[in-house]
Amino acid sequence: MFGVIFVRLSDIATISRGVRVVRSQLNTEGLYPVYQNSMTPLGYYEKSNCPENTTFIIAAGAAGEIGYSRTEFWAADDCFYLECPDNLNSRYVYYALLCQQQYISSRVRRSSVPRLSRTDIESVVVPVPPLELQNRIVGILDRFDAICNDLTSGLPAEIEARQKQYEYYRDKLLTFQSAE
């Protein structure tokens, strides 16, 4: 159906390990975020080793977390990034891996520092439809993400407004005038 095939990640993308940087080489601000062992940048580096629109997987610390960067970045040694051929949309691979999050998390070795092996990453099986369908799927999911982000960012303001409304009516209801 739709020409979808199921293949191992290593058969459709080049999986590369990042390159180590030390904290003393990093800045608190800059152009290129450094992803090491979490989805929060470790700092910023003067150059990048990954192009924009790249999917990556954290292999230690927050092992199994899946990220996508719309900007160039530096992948450190506990981060694997995926280089996709022209017939594979990297954003599609990101969404496909998110669907495999439970499986990927189950492969993490729980030790003093949780780790995910390259072999486990390579063996993840993902569905690969034709590129046109990948692009349509990405378009739909990106729009849905945008709606969810708008709702989430507006939620604190809505909660605050409802809290003020509640306080106003609570005070009105509990303020009794004496009958003089």
CSV table of C-alpha atoms in Angstrom, one decimal:
chain,number,residue,atom,x,y,z
A,1,MET,CA,0.0,0.0,0.0
A,2,PHE,CA,1.4,3.4,-1.1
A,3,GLY,CA,4.8,1.7,-1.9
A,4,VAL,CA,5.9,1.7,1.8
A,5,ILE,CA,8.9,-0.5,2.7
A,6,PHE,CA,10.2,-1.3,6.1
A,7,VAL,CA,13.9,-1.0,6.5
A,8,ARG,CA,16.7,-0.8,9.1
A,9,LEU,CA,17.8,2.7,9.8
A,10,SER,CA,21.4,1.8,8.8
A,11,ASP,CA,20.1,0.7,5.4
A,12,ILE,CA,18.6,4.1,4.5
A,13,ALA,CA,20.8,6.7,6.3
A,14,THR,CA,24.4,7.2,7.2
A,15,ILE,CA,24.7,7.1,11.0
A,16,SER,CA,27.7,9.2,12.2
A,17,ARG,CA,29.0,9.8,15.6
A,18,GLY,CA,29.8,13.3,16.7
A,19,VAL,CA,33.2,14.6,17.7
A,20,ARG,CA,34.2,15.3,21.3
A,21,VAL,CA,34.6,18.9,22.5
A,22,VAL,CA,35.5,20.0,26.0
A,23,ARG,CA,33.6,22.5,28.1
A,24,SER,CA,36.5,25.0,28.0
A,25,GLN,CA,36.0,25.2,24.2
A,26,LEU,CA,32.4,26.2,24.5
A,27,ASN,CA,30.7,29.6,25.0
A,28,THR,CA,27.4,30.5,26.6
A,29,GLU,CA,26.2,32.1,23.4
A,30,GLY,CA,26.9,31.6,19.7
A,31,LEU,CA,25.8,30.3,16.3
A,32,TYR,CA,26.2,26.6,16.7
A,33,PRO,CA,24.6,24.7,19.6
A,34,VAL,CA,26.5,21.7,20.9
A,35,TYR,CA,24.4,18.5,21.6
A,36,GLN,CA,26.2,16.0,23.8
A,37,ASN,CA,24.1,14.1,26.3
A,38,SER,CA,20.8,15.9,26.4
A,39,MET,CA,18.4,17.9,24.2
A,40,THR,CA,19.5,21.1,25.8
A,41,PRO,CA,22.7,22.4,24.2
A,42,LEU,CA,25.8,21.9,26.3
A,43,GLY,CA,27.0,25.3,25.1
A,44,TYR,CA,27.9,26.9,21.8
A,45,TYR,CA,30.9,26.2,19.5
A,46,GLU,CA,32.6,28.3,16.8
A,47,LYS,CA,31.9,25.8,14.1
A,48,SER,CA,29.4,23.1,13.1
A,49,ASN,CA,29.8,19.5,12.0
A,50,CYS,CA,26.1,18.9,11.1
A,51,PRO,CA,24.0,20.8,8.5
A,52,GLU,CA,20.7,22.3,9.1
A,53,ASN,CA,17.6,20.0,9.0
A,54,THR,CA,19.4,17.1,10.6
A,55,THR,CA,17.9,14.4,12.9
A,56,PHE,CA,20.1,13.2,15.8
A,57,ILE,CA,19.9,10.7,18.7
A,58,ILE,CA,21.5,11.1,22.1
A,59,ALA,CA,23.5,8.1,23.0
A,60,ALA,CA,24.5,8.8,26.6
A,61,GLY,CA,23.0,10.6,29.6
A,62,ALA,CA,19.5,11.3,28.1
A,63,ALA,CA,20.2,8.2,25.9
A,64,GLY,CA,17.4,7.5,23.4
A,65,GLU,CA,16.2,11.1,23.1
A,66,ILE,CA,15.6,12.0,19.5
A,67,GLY,CA,16.2,15.5,18.2
A,68,TYR,CA,15.9,17.6,15.1
A,69,SER,CA,17.8,20.8,14.4
A,70,ARG,CA,16.6,23.3,11.8
A,71,THR,CA,20.0,25.1,12.2
A,72,GLU,CA,23.6,23.9,11.8
A,73,PHE,CA,25.0,22.4,15.0
A,74,TRP,CA,27.9,20.6,16.6
A,75,ALA,CA,27.2,16.9,17.4
A,76,ALA,CA,29.5,15.9,20.3
A,77,ASP,CA,30.7,12.3,20.8
A,78,ASP,CA,27.6,11.1,22.7
A,79,CYS,CA,25.4,12.2,19.8
A,80,PHE,CA,24.7,10.3,16.6
A,81,TYR,CA,23.4,12.2,13.6
A,82,LEU,CA,21.7,10.9,10.4
A,83,GLU,CA,22.8,11.9,6.9
A,84,CYS,CA,19.9,11.2,4.6
A,85,PRO,CA,20.0,10.7,0.8
A,86,ASP,CA,18.0,12.9,-1.5
A,87,ASN,CA,15.1,10.4,-1.5
A,88,LEU,CA,14.7,10.5,2.3
A,89,ASN,CA,13.3,13.5,4.2
A,90,SER,CA,15.3,13.9,7.5
A,91,ARG,CA,12.3,15.4,9.2
A,92,TYR,CA,10.2,12.4,8.2
A,93,VAL,CA,12.9,10.2,9.8
A,94,TYR,CA,12.7,12.3,12.9
A,95,TYR,CA,8.9,11.6,13.2
A,96,ALA,CA,9.3,7.9,12.3
A,97,LEU,CA,11.9,7.6,15.1
A,98,LEU,CA,9.6,9.4,17.6
A,99,CYS,CA,7.1,6.6,16.8
A,100,GLN,CA,9.8,4.1,17.8
A,101,GLN,CA,10.6,6.1,21.0
A,102,GLN,CA,9.4,3.3,23.3
A,103,TYR,CA,11.5,0.7,21.5
A,104,ILE,CA,14.6,2.9,21.4
A,105,SER,CA,14.2,3.7,25.2
A,106,SER,CA,13.9,0.0,25.9
A,107,ARG,CA,17.4,-0.6,24.3
A,108,VAL,CA,19.1,1.9,26.6
A,109,ARG,CA,21.5,0.2,29.1
A,110,ARG,CA,20.7,1.6,32.5
A,111,SER,CA,24.0,2.1,34.3
A,112,SER,CA,25.6,5.0,36.1
A,113,VAL,CA,25.4,6.8,32.8
A,114,PRO,CA,22.6,5.4,30.6
A,115,ARG,CA,23.9,4.4,27.1
A,116,LEU,CA,22.4,3.5,23.8
A,117,SER,CA,24.7,1.5,21.4
A,118,ARG,CA,25.3,2.3,17.8
A,119,THR,CA,24.1,-1.2,16.9
A,120,ASP,CA,20.7,-0.6,18.6
A,121,ILE,CA,20.3,2.7,16.6
A,122,GLU,CA,21.2,0.9,13.4
A,123,SER,CA,18.7,-1.8,14.0
A,124,VAL,CA,15.6,0.4,14.4
A,125,VAL,CA,13.2,-0.4,11.6
A,126,VAL,CA,11.2,2.4,10.0
A,127,PRO,CA,8.6,2.6,7.3
A,128,VAL,CA,9.7,4.5,4.2
A,129,PRO,CA,7.1,5.6,1.8
A,130,PRO,CA,7.9,7.5,-1.5
A,131,LEU,CA,9.4,10.9,-1.0
A,132,GLU,CA,6.2,12.7,-2.0
A,133,LEU,CA,4.3,11.0,0.7
A,134,GLN,CA,7.1,11.6,3.3
A,135,ASN,CA,6.8,15.3,2.5
A,136,ARG,CA,3.0,15.3,2.9
A,137,ILE,CA,3.3,13.5,6.2
A,138,VAL,CA,5.9,16.0,7.4
A,139,GLY,CA,3.7,18.9,6.3
A,140,ILE,CA,0.7,17.6,8.3
A,141,LEU,CA,2.8,16.8,11.4
A,142,ASP,CA,4.6,20.1,11.3
A,143,ARG,CA,1.3,22.0,11.2
A,144,PHE,CA,0.0,19.9,14.1
A,145,ASP,CA,3.2,20.7,16.1
A,146,ALA,CA,2.7,24.4,15.4
A,147,ILE,CA,-0.9,24.3,16.7
A,148,CYS,CA,0.2,22.4,19.8
A,149,ASN,CA,3.0,24.9,20.5
A,150,ASP,CA,0.6,27.8,20.1
A,151,LEU,CA,-1.8,26.2,22.5
A,152,THR,CA,0.9,25.4,25.0
A,153,SER,CA,2.5,28.9,24.9
A,154,GLY,CA,-0.9,30.5,25.3
A,155,LEU,CA,-1.9,28.2,28.2
A,156,PRO,CA,0.0,30.0,31.0
A,157,ALA,CA,-1.7,33.3,30.1
A,158,GLU,CA,-5.1,31.6,30.0
A,159,ILE,CA,-4.5,30.0,33.3
A,160,GLU,CA,-3.5,33.3,34.9
A,161,ALA,CA,-6.6,35.0,33.5
A,162,ARG,CA,-8.8,32.2,34.8
A,163,GLN,CA,-7.1,32.5,38.2
A,164,LYS,CA,-7.9,36.2,38.4
A,165,GLN,CA,-11.4,35.6,37.3
A,166,TYR,CA,-11.8,32.9,40.0
A,167,GLU,CA,-10.4,35.2,42.6
A,168,TYR,CA,-12.7,38.1,41.6
A,169,TYR,CA,-15.8,35.9,41.8
A,170,ARG,CA,-14.6,34.2,45.0
A,171,ASP,CA,-14.2,37.6,46.6
A,172,LYS,CA,-17.6,38.8,45.4
A,173,LEU,CA,-19.3,35.7,46.7
A,174,LEU,CA,-17.6,35.8,50.0
A,175,THR,CA,-18.0,39.5,50.7
A,176,PHE,CA,-21.2,40.1,52.6
A,177,GLN,CA,-22.6,43.6,53.1
A,178,SER,CA,-24.2,44.3,56.4
A,179,ALA,CA,-27.9,45.1,56.3
A,180,GLU,CA,-28.0,48.5,57.9
